[in-house]
mmCIF file of C-alpha atoms in Angstrom:
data_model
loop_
_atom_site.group_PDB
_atom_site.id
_atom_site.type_symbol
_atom_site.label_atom_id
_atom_site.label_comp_id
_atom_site.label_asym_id
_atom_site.label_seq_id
_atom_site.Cartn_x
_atom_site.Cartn_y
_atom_site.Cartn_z
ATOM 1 C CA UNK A 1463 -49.267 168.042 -70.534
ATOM 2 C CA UNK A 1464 -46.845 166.987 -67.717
ATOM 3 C CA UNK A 1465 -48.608 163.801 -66.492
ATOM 4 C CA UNK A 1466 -45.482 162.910 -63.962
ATOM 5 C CA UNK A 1467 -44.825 165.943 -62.124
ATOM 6 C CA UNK A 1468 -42.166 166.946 -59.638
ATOM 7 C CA UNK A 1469 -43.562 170.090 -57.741
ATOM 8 C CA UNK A 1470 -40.513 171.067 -55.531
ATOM 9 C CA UNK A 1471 -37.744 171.969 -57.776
ATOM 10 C CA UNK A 1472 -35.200 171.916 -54.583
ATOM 11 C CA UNK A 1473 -34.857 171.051 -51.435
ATOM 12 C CA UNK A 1474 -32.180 171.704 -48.910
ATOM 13 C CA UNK A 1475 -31.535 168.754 -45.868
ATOM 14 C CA UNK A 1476 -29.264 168.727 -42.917
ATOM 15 C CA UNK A 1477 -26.853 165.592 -43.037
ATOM 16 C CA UNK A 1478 -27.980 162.631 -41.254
ATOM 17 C CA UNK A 1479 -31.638 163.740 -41.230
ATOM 18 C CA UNK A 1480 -34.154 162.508 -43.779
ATOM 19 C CA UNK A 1481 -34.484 163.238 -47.099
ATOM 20 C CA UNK A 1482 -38.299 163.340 -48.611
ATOM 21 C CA UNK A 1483 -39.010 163.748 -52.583
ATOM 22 C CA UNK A 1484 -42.232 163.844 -53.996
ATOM 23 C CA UNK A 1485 -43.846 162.831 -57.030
ATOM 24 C CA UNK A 1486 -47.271 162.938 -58.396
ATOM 25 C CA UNK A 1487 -48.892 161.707 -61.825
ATOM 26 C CA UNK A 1488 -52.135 161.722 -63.594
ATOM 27 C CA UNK A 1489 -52.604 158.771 -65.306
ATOM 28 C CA UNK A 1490 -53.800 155.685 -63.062
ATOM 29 C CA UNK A 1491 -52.647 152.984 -66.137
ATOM 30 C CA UNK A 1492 -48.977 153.534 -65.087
ATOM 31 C CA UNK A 1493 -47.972 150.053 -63.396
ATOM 32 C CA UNK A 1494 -44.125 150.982 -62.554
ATOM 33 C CA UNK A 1495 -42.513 153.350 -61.440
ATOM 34 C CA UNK A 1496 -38.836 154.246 -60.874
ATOM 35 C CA UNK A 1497 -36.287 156.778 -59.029
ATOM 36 C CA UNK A 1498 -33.425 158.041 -60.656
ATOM 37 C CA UNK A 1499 -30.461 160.198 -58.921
ATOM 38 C CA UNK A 1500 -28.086 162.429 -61.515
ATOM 39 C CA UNK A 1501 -25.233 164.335 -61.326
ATOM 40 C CA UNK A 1502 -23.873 167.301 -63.258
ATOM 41 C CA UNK A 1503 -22.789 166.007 -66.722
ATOM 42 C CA UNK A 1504 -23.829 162.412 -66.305
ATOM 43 C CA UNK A 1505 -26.399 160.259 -67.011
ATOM 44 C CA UNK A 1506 -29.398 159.789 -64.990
ATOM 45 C CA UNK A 1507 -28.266 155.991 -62.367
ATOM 46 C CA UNK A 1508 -31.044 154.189 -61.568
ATOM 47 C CA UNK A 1509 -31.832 154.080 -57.753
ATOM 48 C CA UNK A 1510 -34.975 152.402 -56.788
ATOM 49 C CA UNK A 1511 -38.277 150.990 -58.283
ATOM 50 C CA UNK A 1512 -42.109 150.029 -57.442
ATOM 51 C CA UNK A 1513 -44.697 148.213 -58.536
ATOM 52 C CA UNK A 1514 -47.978 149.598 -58.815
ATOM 53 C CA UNK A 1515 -48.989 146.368 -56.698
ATOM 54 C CA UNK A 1516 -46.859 147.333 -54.283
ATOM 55 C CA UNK A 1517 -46.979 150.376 -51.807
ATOM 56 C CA UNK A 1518 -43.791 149.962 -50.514
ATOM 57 C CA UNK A 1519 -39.664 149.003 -51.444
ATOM 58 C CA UNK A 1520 -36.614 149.506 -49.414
ATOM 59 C CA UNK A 1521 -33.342 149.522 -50.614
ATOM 60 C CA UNK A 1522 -30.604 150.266 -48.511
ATOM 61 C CA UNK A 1523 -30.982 153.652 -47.266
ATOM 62 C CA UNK A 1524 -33.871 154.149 -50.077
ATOM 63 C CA UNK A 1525 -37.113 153.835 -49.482
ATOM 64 C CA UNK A 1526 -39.940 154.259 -52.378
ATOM 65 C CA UNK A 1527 -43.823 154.934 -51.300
ATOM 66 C CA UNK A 1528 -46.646 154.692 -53.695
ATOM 67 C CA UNK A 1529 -50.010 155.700 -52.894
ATOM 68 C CA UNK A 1530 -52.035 154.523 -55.841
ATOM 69 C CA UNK A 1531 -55.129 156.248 -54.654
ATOM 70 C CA UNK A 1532 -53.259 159.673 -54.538
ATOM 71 C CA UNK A 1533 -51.474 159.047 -57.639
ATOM 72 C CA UNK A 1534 -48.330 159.812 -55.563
ATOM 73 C CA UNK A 1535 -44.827 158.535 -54.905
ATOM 74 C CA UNK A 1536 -42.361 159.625 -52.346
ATOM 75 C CA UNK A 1537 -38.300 158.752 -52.184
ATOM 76 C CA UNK A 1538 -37.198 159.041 -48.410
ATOM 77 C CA UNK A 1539 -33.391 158.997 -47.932
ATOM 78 C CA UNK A 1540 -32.702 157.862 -44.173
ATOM 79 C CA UNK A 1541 -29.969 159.101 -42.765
ATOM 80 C CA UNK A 1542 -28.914 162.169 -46.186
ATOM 81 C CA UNK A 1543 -25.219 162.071 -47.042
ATOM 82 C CA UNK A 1544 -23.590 164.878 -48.566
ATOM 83 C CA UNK A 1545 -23.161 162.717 -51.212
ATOM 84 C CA UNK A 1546 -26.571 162.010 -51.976
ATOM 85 C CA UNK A 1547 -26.779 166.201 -53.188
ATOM 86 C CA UNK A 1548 -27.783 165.616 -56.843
ATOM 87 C CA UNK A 1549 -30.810 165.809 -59.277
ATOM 88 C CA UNK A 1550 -33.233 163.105 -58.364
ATOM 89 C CA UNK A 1551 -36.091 162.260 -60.948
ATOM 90 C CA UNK A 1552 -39.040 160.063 -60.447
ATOM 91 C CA UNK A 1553 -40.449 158.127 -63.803
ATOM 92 C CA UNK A 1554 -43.446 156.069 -65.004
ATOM 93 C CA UNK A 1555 -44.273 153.534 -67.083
ATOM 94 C CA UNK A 1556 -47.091 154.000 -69.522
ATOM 95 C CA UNK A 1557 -49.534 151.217 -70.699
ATOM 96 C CA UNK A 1558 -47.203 151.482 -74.214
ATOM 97 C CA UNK A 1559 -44.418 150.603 -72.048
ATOM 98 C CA UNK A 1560 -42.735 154.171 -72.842
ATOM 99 C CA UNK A 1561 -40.736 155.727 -69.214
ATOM 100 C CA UNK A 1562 -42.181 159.020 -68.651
ATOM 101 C CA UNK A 1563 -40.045 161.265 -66.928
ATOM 102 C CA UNK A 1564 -40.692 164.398 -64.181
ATOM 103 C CA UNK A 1565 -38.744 167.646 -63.942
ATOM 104 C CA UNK A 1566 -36.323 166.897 -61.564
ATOM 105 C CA UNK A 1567 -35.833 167.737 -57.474
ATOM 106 C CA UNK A 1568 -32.087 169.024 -57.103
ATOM 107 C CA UNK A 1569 -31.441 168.091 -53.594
ATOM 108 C CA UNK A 1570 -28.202 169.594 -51.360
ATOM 109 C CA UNK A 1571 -27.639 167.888 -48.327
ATOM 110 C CA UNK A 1572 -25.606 170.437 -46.096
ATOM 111 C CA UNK A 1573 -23.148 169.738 -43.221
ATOM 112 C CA UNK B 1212 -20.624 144.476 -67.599
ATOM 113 C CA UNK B 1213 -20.051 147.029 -70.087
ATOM 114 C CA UNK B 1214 -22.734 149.555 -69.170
ATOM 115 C CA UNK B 1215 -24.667 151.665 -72.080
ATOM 116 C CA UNK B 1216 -21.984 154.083 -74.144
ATOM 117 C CA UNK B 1217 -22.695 157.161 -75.831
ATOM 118 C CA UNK B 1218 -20.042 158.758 -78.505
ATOM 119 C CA UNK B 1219 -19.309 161.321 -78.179
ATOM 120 C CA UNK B 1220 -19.331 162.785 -75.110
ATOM 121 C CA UNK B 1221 -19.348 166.947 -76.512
ATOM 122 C CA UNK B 1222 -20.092 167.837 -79.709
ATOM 123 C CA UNK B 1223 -20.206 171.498 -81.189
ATOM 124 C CA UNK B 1224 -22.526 171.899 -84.285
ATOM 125 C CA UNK B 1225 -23.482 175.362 -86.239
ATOM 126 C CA UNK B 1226 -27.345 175.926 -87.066
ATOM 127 C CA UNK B 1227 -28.658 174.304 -89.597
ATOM 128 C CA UNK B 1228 -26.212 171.650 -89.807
ATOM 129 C CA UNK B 1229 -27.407 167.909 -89.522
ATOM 130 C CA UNK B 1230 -25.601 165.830 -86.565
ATOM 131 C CA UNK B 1231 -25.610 161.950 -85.478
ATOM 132 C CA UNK B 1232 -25.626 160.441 -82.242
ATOM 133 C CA UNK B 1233 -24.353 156.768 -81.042
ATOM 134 C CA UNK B 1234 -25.771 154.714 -78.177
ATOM 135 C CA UNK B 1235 -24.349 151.183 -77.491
ATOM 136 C CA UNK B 1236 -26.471 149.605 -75.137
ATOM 137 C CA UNK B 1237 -25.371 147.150 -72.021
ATOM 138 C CA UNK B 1238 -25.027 143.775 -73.781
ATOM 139 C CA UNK B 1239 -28.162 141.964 -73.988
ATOM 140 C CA UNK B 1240 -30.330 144.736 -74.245
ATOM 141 C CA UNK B 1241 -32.995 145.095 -77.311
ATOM 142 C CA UNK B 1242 -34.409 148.003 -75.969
ATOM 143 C CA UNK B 1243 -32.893 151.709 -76.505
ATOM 144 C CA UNK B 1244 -34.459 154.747 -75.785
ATOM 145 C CA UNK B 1245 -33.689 158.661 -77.051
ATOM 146 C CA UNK B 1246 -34.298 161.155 -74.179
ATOM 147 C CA UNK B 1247 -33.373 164.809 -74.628
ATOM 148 C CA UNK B 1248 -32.696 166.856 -71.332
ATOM 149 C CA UNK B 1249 -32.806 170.487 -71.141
ATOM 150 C CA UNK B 1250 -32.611 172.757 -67.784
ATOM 151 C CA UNK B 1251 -36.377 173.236 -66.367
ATOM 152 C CA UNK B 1252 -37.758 170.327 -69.083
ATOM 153 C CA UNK B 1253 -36.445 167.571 -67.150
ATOM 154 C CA UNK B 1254 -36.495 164.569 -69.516
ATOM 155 C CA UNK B 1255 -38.026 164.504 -72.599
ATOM 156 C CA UNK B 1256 -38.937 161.320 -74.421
ATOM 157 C CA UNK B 1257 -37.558 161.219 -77.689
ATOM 158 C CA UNK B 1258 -38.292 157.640 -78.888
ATOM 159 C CA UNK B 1259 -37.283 154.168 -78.465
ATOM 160 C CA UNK B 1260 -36.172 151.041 -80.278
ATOM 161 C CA UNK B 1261 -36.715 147.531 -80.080
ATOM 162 C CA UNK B 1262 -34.895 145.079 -82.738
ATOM 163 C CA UNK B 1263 -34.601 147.455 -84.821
ATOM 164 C CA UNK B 1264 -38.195 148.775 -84.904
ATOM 165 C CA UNK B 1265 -39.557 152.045 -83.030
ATOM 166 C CA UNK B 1266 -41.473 151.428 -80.984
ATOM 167 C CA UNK B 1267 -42.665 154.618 -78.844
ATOM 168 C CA UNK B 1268 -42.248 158.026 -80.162
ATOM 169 C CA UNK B 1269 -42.120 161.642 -78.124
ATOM 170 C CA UNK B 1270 -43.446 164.373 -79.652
ATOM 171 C CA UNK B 1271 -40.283 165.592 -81.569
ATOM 172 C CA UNK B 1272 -40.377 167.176 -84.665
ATOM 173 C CA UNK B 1273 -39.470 165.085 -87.862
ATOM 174 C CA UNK B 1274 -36.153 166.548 -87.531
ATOM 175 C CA UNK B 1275 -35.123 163.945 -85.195
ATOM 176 C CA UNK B 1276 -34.375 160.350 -86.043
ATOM 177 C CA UNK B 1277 -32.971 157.473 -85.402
ATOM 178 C CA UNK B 1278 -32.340 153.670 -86.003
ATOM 179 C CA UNK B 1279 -31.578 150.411 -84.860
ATOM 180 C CA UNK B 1280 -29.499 147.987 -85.892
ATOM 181 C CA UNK B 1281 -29.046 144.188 -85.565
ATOM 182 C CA UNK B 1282 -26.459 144.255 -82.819
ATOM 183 C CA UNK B 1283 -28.744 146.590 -80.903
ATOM 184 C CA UNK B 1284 -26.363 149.779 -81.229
ATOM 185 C CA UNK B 1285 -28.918 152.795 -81.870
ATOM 186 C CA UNK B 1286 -27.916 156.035 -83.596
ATOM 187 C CA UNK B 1287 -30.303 159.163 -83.377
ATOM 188 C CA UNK B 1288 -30.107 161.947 -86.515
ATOM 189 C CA UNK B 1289 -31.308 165.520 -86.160
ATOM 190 C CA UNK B 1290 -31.019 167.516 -89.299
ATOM 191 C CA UNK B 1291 -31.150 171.179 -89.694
ATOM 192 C CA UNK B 1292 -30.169 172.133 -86.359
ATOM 193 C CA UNK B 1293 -31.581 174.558 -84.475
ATOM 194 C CA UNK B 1294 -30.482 176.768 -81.685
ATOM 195 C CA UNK B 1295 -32.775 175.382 -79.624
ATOM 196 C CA UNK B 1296 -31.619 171.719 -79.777
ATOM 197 C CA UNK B 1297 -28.798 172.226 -77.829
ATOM 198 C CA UNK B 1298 -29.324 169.781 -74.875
ATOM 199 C CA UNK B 1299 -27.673 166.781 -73.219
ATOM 200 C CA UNK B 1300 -28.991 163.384 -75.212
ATOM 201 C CA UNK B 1301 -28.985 160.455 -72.962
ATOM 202 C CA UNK B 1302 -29.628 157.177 -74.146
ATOM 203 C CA UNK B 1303 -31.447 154.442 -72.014
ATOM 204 C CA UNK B 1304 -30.765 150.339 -72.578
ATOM 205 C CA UNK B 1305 -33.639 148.259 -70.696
ATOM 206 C CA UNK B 1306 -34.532 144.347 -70.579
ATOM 207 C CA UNK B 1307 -37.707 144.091 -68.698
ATOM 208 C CA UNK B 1308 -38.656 147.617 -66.784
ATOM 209 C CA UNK B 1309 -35.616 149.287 -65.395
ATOM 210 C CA UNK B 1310 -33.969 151.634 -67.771
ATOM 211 C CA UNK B 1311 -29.853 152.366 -67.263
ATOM 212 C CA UNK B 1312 -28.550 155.248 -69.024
ATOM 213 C CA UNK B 1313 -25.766 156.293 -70.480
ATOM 214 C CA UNK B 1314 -23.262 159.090 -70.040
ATOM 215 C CA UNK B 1315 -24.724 161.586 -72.791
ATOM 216 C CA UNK B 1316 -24.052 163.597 -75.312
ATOM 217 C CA UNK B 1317 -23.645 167.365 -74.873
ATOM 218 C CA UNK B 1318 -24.522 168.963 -77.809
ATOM 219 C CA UNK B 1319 -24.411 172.845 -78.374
ATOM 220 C CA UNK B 1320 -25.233 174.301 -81.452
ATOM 221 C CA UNK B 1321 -23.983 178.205 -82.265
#
């Protein structure tokens, strides 16, 4: 039972335009939640994170969305470098404090 | 800062043979966490460690184990390896909610 789920598997963005990655969950007792960006044969680097008491936090070019009612998070990436192509994964944090993890969007970001 | 190390980096292992796993995590740290990531599965929890007790646990068969020990360094054990194990292990150090990972360990077993 997948309760954080990544739907899109890939998505393919223009350089300098934005970048949009969803996330949706099923369990309204997760109170944080967190973005993660990963490249081939590395470990997952932390990016961004929210608050459930939050529905908004910018970082940079990183911007995190949470719409509690939707049980739905978005990462926008504003403008996409061609360095930003990697494997992004959202993550939750259960009531037990355990980081639940999706599937993964692999996004390219093409001249 | 050191951040969180994992040794080693590749391993090769044949089936059925038993293999162990390091994770020092970023000093300061009391949490460690186990994650195993294969392609299409994303991340999958494996369990975590807090002075020296487990605290969370995936649903992972007994196969896979770990510890903690007093200076915070966590080891994971899987024993009678299977084909199917063969998967980057990452290994997570957190104080307070963010989680920073280290570099894995790509493990293949033939």
């Amino acid at each position: 039972d997948q309760q954080v789920k990544q739907n899109s598997p890939s998505l393919s963005v223009q350089e300098g335009r934005i970048s949009i990655l969803n996330c949706d969950y099923t369990n309204s007792m997760f109170d944080y939640f967190l973005w993660y960006k990963k490249y081939p044969a590395e470990g997952p680097t932390f990016l961004i994170s929210i608050s459930s008491i939050k529905d908004k936090n910018e970082d940079g070019r990183f911007t995190v969305f949470l719409n509690k009612s939707a049980k739905h998070l978005s990462l926008h990436i504003v403008p996409s470098q061609p360095g930003d192509s990697a494997v992004y994964f959202c993550a939750a944090k259960s009531d037990t404090d355990k980081l639940i993890f999706g599937t993964g969007t692999r996004l390219q970001v093409f001249p | 800062k050191a951040g969180v190390t994992q040794t080693p980096r590749y391993l090769i292992k044949t089936r059925g043979q038993q293999v162990t796993l390091s994770c020092s995590p970023i000093s300061g740290h009391r949490s460690v966490s186990w994650y195993q990531q294969t392609p299409g599965q994303g991340l999958q929890f494996l369990f975590e460690y807090f002075s020296e007790t487990q605290r969370n646990k995936g649903n992972f068969p007994g196969r896979f184990s770990g510890r903690q020990f007093s200076n915070s360094r966590s080891e994971m054990n899987v024993s009678t390896l299977e084909l199917g194990d063969s998967a980057l292990y990452l290994c997570a150090s957190r104080r307070g909610t963010d989680a920073f990972f280290g570099q894995g360990t790509r493990l293949t077993v033939v």
